mmCIF file of C-alpha atoms in Angstrom:
data_model
loop_
_atom_site.group_PDB
_atom_site.id
_atom_site.type_symbol
_atom_site.label_atom_id
_atom_site.label_comp_id
_atom_site.label_asym_id
_atom_site.label_seq_id
_atom_site.Cartn_x
_atom_site.Cartn_y
_atom_site.Cartn_z
ATOM 1 C CA UNK A 11 -68.756 -59.993 -107.084
ATOM 2 C CA UNK A 12 -69.190 -58.231 -110.334
ATOM 3 C CA UNK A 13 -68.531 -54.649 -110.392
ATOM 4 C CA UNK A 14 -71.582 -52.183 -111.465
ATOM 5 C CA UNK A 15 -71.385 -49.487 -113.707
ATOM 6 C CA UNK A 16 -73.841 -46.401 -114.766
ATOM 7 C CA UNK A 17 -74.264 -43.963 -117.296
ATOM 8 C CA UNK A 18 -73.360 -40.489 -116.009
ATOM 9 C CA UNK A 19 -72.736 -36.951 -117.845
ATOM 10 C CA UNK A 20 -68.787 -35.828 -117.226
ATOM 11 C CA UNK A 21 -67.345 -32.850 -118.457
ATOM 12 C CA UNK A 22 -65.789 -32.893 -121.855
ATOM 13 C CA UNK A 23 -63.478 -29.825 -122.563
ATOM 14 C CA UNK A 24 -63.675 -28.511 -126.111
ATOM 15 C CA UNK A 25 -60.519 -30.276 -128.231
ATOM 16 C CA UNK A 26 -60.049 -27.351 -130.561
ATOM 17 C CA UNK A 27 -59.743 -29.870 -133.433
ATOM 18 C CA UNK A 28 -62.053 -29.606 -136.649
ATOM 19 C CA UNK A 29 -63.624 -33.312 -137.589
ATOM 20 C CA UNK A 30 -62.100 -34.480 -140.670
ATOM 21 C CA UNK A 31 -65.067 -35.100 -142.495
ATOM 22 C CA UNK A 32 -65.850 -31.287 -142.381
ATOM 23 C CA UNK A 33 -63.375 -30.076 -144.714
ATOM 24 C CA UNK A 34 -63.489 -27.059 -146.586
ATOM 25 C CA UNK A 35 -65.307 -27.474 -150.131
ATOM 26 C CA UNK A 36 -67.265 -30.084 -149.262
ATOM 27 C CA UNK A 37 -70.976 -29.214 -149.629
ATOM 28 C CA UNK A 38 -73.067 -30.195 -146.103
ATOM 29 C CA UNK A 39 -76.824 -30.696 -146.166
ATOM 30 C CA UNK A 40 -78.773 -28.813 -143.425
ATOM 31 C CA UNK A 41 -82.129 -30.409 -142.760
ATOM 32 C CA UNK A 42 -83.685 -27.363 -141.633
ATOM 33 C CA UNK A 43 -85.406 -26.845 -138.346
ATOM 34 C CA UNK A 44 -87.403 -24.031 -139.821
ATOM 35 C CA UNK A 45 -87.071 -21.683 -136.650
ATOM 36 C CA UNK A 46 -84.056 -19.948 -137.886
ATOM 37 C CA UNK A 47 -81.002 -22.245 -136.620
ATOM 38 C CA UNK A 48 -80.503 -23.846 -139.770
ATOM 39 C CA UNK A 49 -80.022 -20.559 -141.546
ATOM 40 C CA UNK A 50 -77.749 -19.191 -138.791
ATOM 41 C CA UNK A 51 -75.388 -22.232 -138.755
ATOM 42 C CA UNK A 52 -75.479 -22.060 -142.993
ATOM 43 C CA UNK A 53 -74.010 -18.638 -142.576
ATOM 44 C CA UNK A 54 -71.445 -19.442 -140.394
ATOM 45 C CA UNK A 55 -70.053 -22.392 -141.814
ATOM 46 C CA UNK A 56 -69.913 -20.974 -145.548
ATOM 47 C CA UNK A 57 -67.956 -18.123 -143.299
ATOM 48 C CA UNK A 58 -65.576 -21.299 -142.940
ATOM 49 C CA UNK A 59 -65.371 -22.121 -146.776
ATOM 50 C CA UNK A 60 -67.961 -25.333 -146.418
ATOM 51 C CA UNK A 61 -70.679 -25.060 -148.730
ATOM 52 C CA UNK A 62 -74.324 -25.421 -147.391
ATOM 53 C CA UNK A 63 -77.973 -26.418 -148.609
ATOM 54 C CA UNK A 64 -80.979 -26.076 -146.971
ATOM 55 C CA UNK A 65 -83.585 -28.635 -147.324
ATOM 56 C CA UNK A 66 -86.994 -29.225 -145.025
ATOM 57 C CA UNK A 67 -86.842 -32.873 -144.835
ATOM 58 C CA UNK A 68 -84.683 -35.748 -144.600
ATOM 59 C CA UNK A 69 -86.180 -37.305 -147.868
ATOM 60 C CA UNK A 70 -84.794 -34.061 -149.981
ATOM 61 C CA UNK A 71 -81.303 -34.933 -149.125
ATOM 62 C CA UNK A 72 -79.422 -35.304 -152.242
ATOM 63 C CA UNK A 73 -77.319 -38.743 -151.837
ATOM 64 C CA UNK A 74 -74.672 -36.895 -153.712
ATOM 65 C CA UNK A 75 -74.039 -34.657 -150.723
ATOM 66 C CA UNK A 76 -70.923 -34.905 -148.673
ATOM 67 C CA UNK A 77 -72.704 -34.461 -145.713
ATOM 68 C CA UNK A 78 -75.685 -33.962 -143.524
ATOM 69 C CA UNK A 79 -76.538 -31.989 -140.251
ATOM 70 C CA UNK A 80 -80.185 -32.868 -138.950
ATOM 71 C CA UNK A 81 -81.960 -30.360 -137.477
ATOM 72 C CA UNK A 82 -85.457 -30.765 -137.942
ATOM 73 C CA UNK A 83 -85.819 -32.465 -134.328
ATOM 74 C CA UNK A 84 -85.358 -28.897 -133.258
ATOM 75 C CA UNK A 85 -88.498 -27.662 -134.208
ATOM 76 C CA UNK A 86 -91.568 -27.156 -132.105
ATOM 77 C CA UNK A 87 -93.758 -30.864 -132.254
ATOM 78 C CA UNK A 88 -96.850 -31.547 -129.472
ATOM 79 C CA UNK A 89 -96.920 -35.260 -129.916
ATOM 80 C CA UNK A 90 -95.168 -38.328 -129.654
ATOM 81 C CA UNK A 91 -96.241 -39.212 -133.362
ATOM 82 C CA UNK A 92 -94.743 -35.864 -134.253
ATOM 83 C CA UNK A 93 -91.555 -36.828 -132.901
ATOM 84 C CA UNK A 94 -91.813 -40.156 -133.967
ATOM 85 C CA UNK A 95 -92.242 -39.004 -137.590
ATOM 86 C CA UNK A 96 -89.201 -36.778 -137.171
ATOM 87 C CA UNK A 97 -86.967 -39.454 -136.284
ATOM 88 C CA UNK A 98 -88.241 -41.570 -139.188
ATOM 89 C CA UNK A 99 -87.220 -38.780 -141.551
ATOM 90 C CA UNK A 100 -83.628 -38.679 -140.044
ATOM 91 C CA UNK A 101 -83.430 -42.506 -140.682
ATOM 92 C CA UNK A 102 -84.424 -41.732 -144.423
ATOM 93 C CA UNK A 103 -81.720 -39.108 -144.846
ATOM 94 C CA UNK A 104 -79.022 -41.519 -143.203
ATOM 95 C CA UNK A 105 -80.183 -44.206 -145.352
ATOM 96 C CA UNK A 106 -79.923 -42.183 -148.548
ATOM 97 C CA UNK A 107 -76.745 -40.809 -147.974
ATOM 98 C CA UNK A 108 -75.786 -44.526 -146.382
ATOM 99 C CA UNK A 109 -73.650 -45.604 -150.000
ATOM 100 C CA UNK A 110 -72.060 -42.808 -150.296
ATOM 101 C CA UNK A 111 -70.600 -41.767 -146.730
ATOM 102 C CA UNK A 112 -70.033 -45.753 -146.056
ATOM 103 C CA UNK A 113 -67.533 -46.032 -148.940
ATOM 104 C CA UNK A 114 -66.104 -42.272 -149.463
ATOM 105 C CA UNK A 115 -66.430 -41.225 -145.818
ATOM 106 C CA UNK A 116 -68.046 -37.740 -144.891
ATOM 107 C CA UNK A 117 -70.076 -35.912 -142.385
ATOM 108 C CA UNK A 118 -73.566 -36.948 -140.714
ATOM 109 C CA UNK A 119 -74.670 -35.434 -137.501
ATOM 110 C CA UNK A 120 -78.257 -35.497 -135.523
ATOM 111 C CA UNK A 121 -79.151 -32.718 -133.301
ATOM 112 C CA UNK A 122 -81.687 -32.945 -130.433
ATOM 113 C CA UNK A 123 -83.194 -31.266 -127.600
ATOM 114 C CA UNK A 124 -83.231 -33.531 -124.474
ATOM 115 C CA UNK A 125 -81.721 -31.210 -121.872
ATOM 116 C CA UNK A 126 -78.163 -31.319 -123.454
ATOM 117 C CA UNK A 127 -77.473 -34.458 -121.081
ATOM 118 C CA UNK A 128 -79.122 -37.349 -123.512
ATOM 119 C CA UNK A 129 -81.969 -37.447 -120.471
ATOM 120 C CA UNK A 130 -79.896 -39.914 -118.594
ATOM 121 C CA UNK A 131 -80.032 -38.093 -115.525
ATOM 122 C CA UNK A 132 -82.851 -35.290 -115.408
ATOM 123 C CA UNK A 133 -86.496 -35.661 -116.333
ATOM 124 C CA UNK A 134 -87.464 -35.416 -119.503
ATOM 125 C CA UNK A 135 -90.724 -34.422 -121.331
ATOM 126 C CA UNK A 136 -92.266 -37.366 -122.613
ATOM 127 C CA UNK A 137 -92.694 -36.229 -126.108
ATOM 128 C CA UNK A 138 -89.043 -35.425 -126.354
ATOM 129 C CA UNK A 139 -87.824 -38.387 -124.697
ATOM 130 C CA UNK A 140 -88.654 -40.058 -128.309
ATOM 131 C CA UNK A 141 -85.641 -37.998 -129.589
ATOM 132 C CA UNK A 142 -83.308 -40.065 -128.057
ATOM 133 C CA UNK A 143 -83.570 -42.616 -131.277
ATOM 134 C CA UNK A 144 -81.592 -39.771 -132.603
ATOM 135 C CA UNK A 145 -78.960 -40.386 -130.824
ATOM 136 C CA UNK A 146 -79.404 -44.509 -131.392
ATOM 137 C CA UNK A 147 -79.178 -43.645 -135.097
ATOM 138 C CA UNK A 148 -76.243 -41.974 -135.210
ATOM 139 C CA UNK A 149 -74.327 -44.344 -133.158
ATOM 140 C CA UNK A 150 -75.219 -47.182 -135.389
ATOM 141 C CA UNK A 151 -74.175 -45.380 -138.316
ATOM 142 C CA UNK A 152 -70.746 -44.582 -136.798
ATOM 143 C CA UNK A 153 -70.334 -48.239 -136.654
ATOM 144 C CA UNK A 154 -71.473 -48.784 -139.936
ATOM 145 C CA UNK A 155 -69.520 -45.759 -141.687
ATOM 146 C CA UNK A 156 -66.419 -46.460 -140.298
ATOM 147 C CA UNK A 157 -64.890 -43.707 -143.192
ATOM 148 C CA UNK A 158 -67.235 -40.959 -142.166
ATOM 149 C CA UNK A 159 -67.260 -38.808 -139.052
ATOM 150 C CA UNK A 160 -70.243 -38.835 -137.306
ATOM 151 C CA UNK A 161 -71.733 -36.975 -134.686
ATOM 152 C CA UNK A 162 -74.893 -36.862 -132.018
ATOM 153 C CA UNK A 163 -75.366 -33.502 -130.245
ATOM 154 C CA UNK A 164 -78.127 -33.154 -127.680
ATOM 155 C CA UNK A 165 -78.352 -29.250 -127.122
ATOM 156 C CA UNK A 166 -80.099 -27.464 -124.289
ATOM 157 C CA UNK A 167 -82.193 -25.192 -126.783
ATOM 158 C CA UNK A 168 -84.119 -23.580 -123.783
ATOM 159 C CA UNK A 169 -85.195 -20.258 -124.152
ATOM 160 C CA UNK A 170 -82.321 -19.103 -126.442
ATOM 161 C CA UNK A 171 -82.489 -17.565 -129.781
ATOM 162 C CA UNK A 172 -81.935 -19.076 -132.697
ATOM 163 C CA UNK A 173 -78.600 -17.181 -133.267
ATOM 164 C CA UNK A 174 -76.927 -18.434 -129.739
ATOM 165 C CA UNK A 175 -78.031 -22.099 -130.688
ATOM 166 C CA UNK A 176 -76.262 -21.850 -134.044
ATOM 167 C CA UNK A 177 -73.188 -20.766 -132.762
ATOM 168 C CA UNK A 178 -73.025 -23.332 -129.905
ATOM 169 C CA UNK A 179 -73.524 -25.634 -132.843
ATOM 170 C CA UNK A 180 -70.975 -24.204 -135.272
ATOM 171 C CA UNK A 181 -68.290 -24.162 -132.731
ATOM 172 C CA UNK A 182 -69.075 -27.762 -131.730
ATOM 173 C CA UNK A 183 -68.938 -28.905 -135.568
ATOM 174 C CA UNK A 184 -65.551 -27.026 -136.426
ATOM 175 C CA UNK A 185 -63.931 -27.286 -133.062
ATOM 176 C CA UNK A 186 -65.356 -30.611 -131.569
ATOM 177 C CA UNK A 187 -63.498 -33.527 -132.632
ATOM 178 C CA UNK A 188 -65.044 -36.560 -133.890
ATOM 179 C CA UNK A 189 -66.301 -37.927 -130.303
ATOM 180 C CA UNK A 190 -69.893 -39.398 -131.248
ATOM 181 C CA UNK A 191 -72.075 -38.165 -128.390
ATOM 182 C CA UNK A 192 -71.714 -34.999 -126.802
ATOM 183 C CA UNK A 193 -74.195 -32.967 -124.577
ATOM 184 C CA UNK A 194 -74.258 -29.142 -124.659
ATOM 185 C CA UNK A 195 -76.584 -28.303 -121.517
ATOM 186 C CA UNK A 196 -76.151 -24.299 -121.155
ATOM 187 C CA UNK A 197 -72.832 -23.189 -120.230
ATOM 188 C CA UNK A 198 -71.475 -26.822 -120.358
ATOM 189 C CA UNK A 199 -70.120 -29.263 -122.473
ATOM 190 C CA UNK A 200 -70.741 -33.002 -121.440
ATOM 191 C CA UNK A 201 -69.880 -36.921 -122.848
ATOM 192 C CA UNK A 202 -71.763 -39.906 -121.152
ATOM 193 C CA UNK A 203 -69.483 -42.190 -119.473
ATOM 194 C CA UNK A 204 -69.555 -45.395 -117.722
ATOM 195 C CA UNK A 205 -68.464 -44.424 -113.771
ATOM 196 C CA UNK A 206 -68.346 -46.869 -111.137
ATOM 197 C CA UNK A 207 -71.619 -47.191 -108.781
ATOM 198 C CA UNK A 208 -72.423 -48.864 -105.612
ATOM 199 C CA UNK A 209 -74.342 -51.910 -105.563
ATOM 200 C CA UNK A 210 -77.118 -51.308 -102.877
ATOM 201 C CA UNK A 211 -78.971 -54.030 -101.553
ATOM 202 C CA UNK A 212 -82.500 -53.810 -103.592
ATOM 203 C CA UNK A 213 -85.527 -54.926 -101.233
ATOM 204 C CA UNK A 214 -87.699 -57.936 -102.502
ATOM 205 C CA UNK A 215 -90.626 -57.276 -104.937
ATOM 206 C CA UNK A 216 -94.021 -58.048 -103.031
ATOM 207 C CA UNK A 217 -94.392 -61.727 -104.043
ATOM 208 C CA UNK A 218 -94.732 -64.554 -101.800
ATOM 209 C CA UNK A 219 -96.292 -67.895 -101.544
ATOM 210 C CA UNK A 220 -98.840 -68.950 -103.996
ATOM 211 C CA UNK A 221 -98.372 -65.765 -106.337
ATOM 212 C CA UNK A 222 -97.695 -66.784 -109.956
ATOM 213 C CA UNK A 223 -94.972 -64.979 -112.304
ATOM 214 C CA UNK A 224 -94.997 -65.418 -115.840
ATOM 215 C CA UNK A 225 -91.647 -65.493 -117.429
ATOM 216 C CA UNK A 226 -90.982 -65.057 -120.893
ATOM 217 C CA UNK A 227 -88.213 -67.665 -121.602
ATOM 218 C CA UNK A 228 -86.379 -69.120 -118.488
ATOM 219 C CA UNK A 229 -85.863 -72.533 -119.249
ATOM 220 C CA UNK A 230 -82.334 -72.059 -119.032
ATOM 221 C CA UNK A 231 -79.069 -69.434 -118.681
ATOM 222 C CA UNK A 232 -79.254 -66.191 -116.847
ATOM 223 C CA UNK A 233 -83.112 -66.009 -116.691
ATOM 224 C CA UNK A 234 -83.334 -69.495 -115.184
ATOM 225 C CA UNK A 235 -80.710 -68.526 -112.278
ATOM 226 C CA UNK A 236 -82.550 -65.321 -111.653
ATOM 227 C CA UNK A 237 -85.924 -67.163 -111.339
ATOM 228 C CA UNK A 238 -84.831 -70.188 -109.542
ATOM 229 C CA UNK A 239 -82.792 -67.768 -106.875
ATOM 230 C CA UNK A 240 -86.461 -65.613 -106.634
ATOM 231 C CA UNK A 241 -88.234 -69.045 -106.363
ATOM 232 C CA UNK A 242 -86.332 -69.804 -103.472
ATOM 233 C CA UNK A 243 -86.569 -66.388 -101.737
ATOM 234 C CA UNK A 244 -90.420 -65.835 -102.355
ATOM 235 C CA UNK A 245 -91.615 -69.022 -102.875
ATOM 236 C CA UNK A 246 -93.714 -67.996 -105.498
ATOM 237 C CA UNK A 247 -95.004 -70.073 -108.591
ATOM 238 C CA UNK A 248 -93.845 -69.553 -112.238
ATOM 239 C CA UNK A 249 -95.201 -69.885 -115.735
ATOM 240 C CA UNK A 250 -92.780 -70.097 -118.143
ATOM 241 C CA UNK A 251 -93.412 -69.251 -121.962
ATOM 242 C CA UNK A 252 -90.999 -69.957 -124.317
ATOM 243 C CA UNK A 253 -89.872 -72.698 -127.397
ATOM 244 C CA UNK A 254 -86.677 -74.302 -125.446
ATOM 245 C CA UNK A 255 -87.250 -77.970 -124.070
ATOM 246 C CA UNK A 256 -87.569 -77.897 -119.872
ATOM 247 C CA UNK A 257 -84.445 -79.374 -118.545
ATOM 248 C CA UNK A 258 -84.669 -81.292 -115.494
#
C-alpha cells in the first residue's frame, strides 16, 4: 500500500537570518496596500538601510528595481472579480522584474491574507480564496529565478492596525530567512509541510447498475484502472471521452 500524506500547518520558529536578496543599499519597490501598511513597512526598512519606493500598482514597478514587495492584496475588496484583478496585477509586477531578477538576483515577495495558514485547514472567505494565486505565483517565480530570494507570506491581518502588521512583515523580511512559504497567523509562525495521514476507507459514491458516468479520458493508465475497479464494484456504465484508441 502506498503511504498517504496531507498538507498541514506546522510550527516554524523564526530563523533570525536576513534573506540574501534584501541587502543594505538595495532599492525595494513596495506595491502599496493603500491602508497604511506599505508606508509603515517602508519606514522600518529604511531604518535598516534599505531604500524603498512606494507605487500604487504592479504595473508601475520599474524593471530596474532590486526587488518587489507586493502588498496590494491586503487592501479591502468586495468581489471575486476585484480579487482576480489583484492577482493579475501581481503577475504583471513579476513579469516586469523577471529579466533582472532571473539573471542578477534580488528580492520578490507576495503578501496575502487567507488566515495566515494559506487556507489549508480553516474556512476562508470565497473572495479571499482567490488570493491563493499569490502563493502560486511566488512558488513559480522561485523555480524560475534561482538567483533571487522569493517569499510568499500569508498574514492574518484580522482587526490589527497597519503598524502592527508592518512590524510583523518587517520581522519576516529582515530575519525570516529564505523559505518560500511562511504563514503568520496572529501570535504564530508556521510553514506548510507534508505529514503522514491515515488512509481511511471511503464509502462508494451512490452509483448502481444502469447509472451512466461520463469520464474524460479513461482509455488507458491510471484513469482506466480506476474506472475498471469502480465498474466492478458498482456495475454502472461509462461513457469515455477522449482521443486515444480504445484498447481491448
